[in-house]
Amino acid sequence: MKDLNAVTEMLYGDGEPMSGSAMTDAQALAHMQSRRLGAFCLVRDWMWLDLDVSEEQRAVLEQTGRQPVMLYAHFVVYDSAGRWDAGNFVRTSPLHRFDEGFLFKTSNTAYALLGDGVRKRVALETVARIF
């Protein structure tokens, strides 16, 4: 029950407000296509998840150019690679780089954070329970 409560709190509990891009879906799609970033995904109703990790886990992430941060979005607007349908949720791999105040880049995909989201600190194990 403790694990279920942690997942529920992560998905639906309060967090620190954070702003993404104010672009419309159509504007964001045009912007991302013009940037030629490779695979990209437009998301709304998103959460920036700062991960509680061990020093060993942090070191592994740093060696691979990643940070202990993941993104969870309740709503996919568009996925250029066709991995997720509109309306699906998505959980990313760890953050590689954050650009322009709304582009969450992993090793393989750029996620455009549209509208408002929240920032939360969570245990890595809790995030891993969402697939």
GROMACS .gro file of C-alpha atoms in nm:
model
  131
    1MET     CA    1   0.000   0.000   0.000
    2LYS     CA    2   0.292   0.231   0.073
    3ASP     CA    3   0.416   0.197  -0.288
    4LEU     CA    4   0.070   0.273  -0.427
    5ASN     CA    5   0.044   0.583  -0.208
    6ALA     CA    6   0.384   0.706  -0.328
    7VAL     CA    7   0.284   0.662  -0.694
    8THR     CA    8  -0.053   0.831  -0.636
    9GLU     CA    9   0.116   1.124  -0.461
   10MET     CA   10   0.367   1.156  -0.744
   11LEU     CA   11   0.099   1.152  -1.014
   12TYR     CA   12  -0.166   1.366  -0.848
   13GLY     CA   13  -0.013   1.544  -0.548
   14ASP     CA   14   0.090   1.906  -0.534
   15GLY     CA   15   0.422   2.028  -0.666
   16GLU     CA   16   0.607   2.350  -0.724
   17PRO     CA   17   0.446   2.536  -1.017
   18MET     CA   18   0.665   2.556  -1.326
   19SER     CA   19   0.592   2.717  -1.662
   20GLY     CA   20   0.651   2.569  -2.003
   21SER     CA   21   0.593   2.732  -2.340
   22ALA     CA   22   0.278   2.937  -2.400
   23MET     CA   23   0.270   2.830  -2.767
   24THR     CA   24  -0.041   2.665  -2.905
   25ASP     CA   25  -0.012   2.305  -3.019
   26ALA     CA   26   0.010   2.418  -3.383
   27GLN     CA   27   0.277   2.679  -3.306
   28ALA     CA   28   0.480   2.427  -3.107
   29LEU     CA   29   0.458   2.171  -3.387
   30ALA     CA   30   0.581   2.426  -3.643
   31HIS     CA   31   0.859   2.539  -3.409
   32MET     CA   32   0.982   2.187  -3.344
   33GLN     CA   33   0.970   2.092  -3.712
   34SER     CA   34   1.172   2.402  -3.801
   35ARG     CA   35   1.439   2.319  -3.540
   36ARG     CA   36   1.516   1.980  -3.699
   37LEU     CA   37   1.601   1.824  -3.364
   38GLY     CA   38   1.527   1.468  -3.467
   39ALA     CA   39   1.259   1.285  -3.270
   40PHE     CA   40   1.039   1.518  -3.067
   41CYS     CA   41   0.726   1.503  -2.858
   42LEU     CA   42   0.481   1.777  -2.757
   43VAL     CA   43   0.339   1.728  -2.407
   44ARG     CA   44   0.096   1.897  -2.169
   45ASP     CA   45   0.002   1.842  -1.805
   46TRP     CA   46   0.362   1.751  -1.726
   47MET     CA   47   0.580   1.697  -1.420
   48TRP     CA   48   0.951   1.767  -1.385
   49LEU     CA   49   1.073   1.494  -1.148
   50ASP     CA   50   1.392   1.558  -0.951
   51LEU     CA   51   1.510   1.210  -0.856
   52ASP     CA   52   1.644   1.104  -0.521
   53VAL     CA   53   1.940   0.889  -0.623
   54SER     CA   54   2.247   0.750  -0.450
   55GLU     CA   55   2.588   0.902  -0.512
   56GLU     CA   56   2.675   0.594  -0.717
   57GLN     CA   57   2.367   0.636  -0.936
   58ARG     CA   58   2.443   1.008  -0.974
   59ALA     CA   59   2.798   0.928  -1.086
   60VAL     CA   60   2.674   0.681  -1.350
   61LEU     CA   61   2.432   0.940  -1.484
   62GLU     CA   62   2.703   1.207  -1.498
   63GLN     CA   63   2.941   0.972  -1.683
   64THR     CA   64   2.678   0.932  -1.953
   65GLY     CA   65   2.597   1.303  -1.976
   66ARG     CA   66   2.262   1.272  -1.799
   67GLN     CA   67   2.110   1.433  -1.491
   68PRO     CA   68   1.892   1.282  -1.215
   69VAL     CA   69   1.574   1.430  -1.361
   70MET     CA   70   1.292   1.267  -1.555
   71LEU     CA   71   0.975   1.397  -1.712
   72TYR     CA   72   0.628   1.251  -1.678
   73ALA     CA   73   0.347   1.394  -1.889
   74HIS     CA   74  -0.017   1.302  -1.849
   75PHE     CA   75  -0.095   1.409  -2.207
   76VAL     CA   76   0.098   1.357  -2.530
   77VAL     CA   77  -0.010   1.611  -2.793
   78TYR     CA   78   0.210   1.478  -3.074
   79ASP     CA   79   0.501   1.237  -3.112
   80SER     CA   80   0.706   1.274  -3.430
   81ALA     CA   81   0.826   0.914  -3.411
   82GLY     CA   82   0.479   0.767  -3.365
   83ARG     CA   83   0.566   0.591  -3.038
   84TRP     CA   84   0.272   0.739  -2.846
   85ASP     CA   85  -0.074   0.836  -2.963
   86ALA     CA   86  -0.227   1.173  -2.878
   87GLY     CA   87  -0.374   1.150  -2.529
   88ASN     CA   88  -0.130   0.888  -2.401
   89PHE     CA   89   0.101   0.950  -2.106
   90VAL     CA   90   0.479   0.935  -2.131
   91ARG     CA   91   0.766   0.886  -1.889
   92THR     CA   92   1.107   0.980  -2.023
   93SER     CA   93   1.458   0.862  -1.969
   94PRO     CA   94   1.687   1.096  -1.769
   95LEU     CA   95   1.747   1.455  -1.874
   96HIS     CA   96   2.043   1.526  -2.100
   97ARG     CA   97   1.989   1.900  -2.148
   98PHE     CA   98   1.723   2.166  -2.087
   99ASP     CA   99   1.703   2.445  -2.346
  100GLU     CA  100   1.492   2.752  -2.423
  101GLY     CA  101   1.304   2.721  -2.095
  102PHE     CA  102   1.077   2.447  -2.234
  103LEU     CA  103   1.281   2.185  -2.424
  104PHE     CA  104   1.351   1.879  -2.210
  105LYS     CA  105   1.607   1.679  -2.406
  106THR     CA  106   1.690   1.318  -2.337
  107SER     CA  107   1.951   1.118  -2.527
  108ASN     CA  108   1.696   1.032  -2.798
  109THR     CA  109   1.409   1.281  -2.790
  110ALA     CA  110   1.331   1.650  -2.737
  111TYR     CA  111   1.013   1.707  -2.535
  112ALA     CA  112   0.841   2.044  -2.571
  113LEU     CA  113   0.682   2.131  -2.237
  114LEU     CA  114   0.362   2.315  -2.323
  115GLY     CA  115   0.158   2.510  -2.069
  116ASP     CA  116   0.203   2.485  -1.697
  117GLY     CA  117   0.350   2.192  -1.512
  118VAL     CA  118   0.486   2.110  -1.169
  119ARG     CA  119   0.820   2.018  -1.024
  120LYS     CA  120   0.849   1.743  -0.763
  121ARG     CA  121   1.117   1.548  -0.580
  122VAL     CA  122   1.056   1.174  -0.591
  123ALA     CA  123   1.235   0.848  -0.528
  124LEU     CA  124   1.373   0.679  -0.837
  125GLU     CA  125   1.193   0.361  -0.731
  126THR     CA  126   0.858   0.543  -0.739
  127VAL     CA  127   0.912   0.666  -1.095
  128ALA     CA  128   1.023   0.318  -1.200
  129ARG     CA  129   0.681   0.184  -1.101
  130ILE     CA  130   0.520   0.386  -1.383
  131PHE     CA  131   0.557   0.216  -1.721
   0.00000   0.00000   0.00000
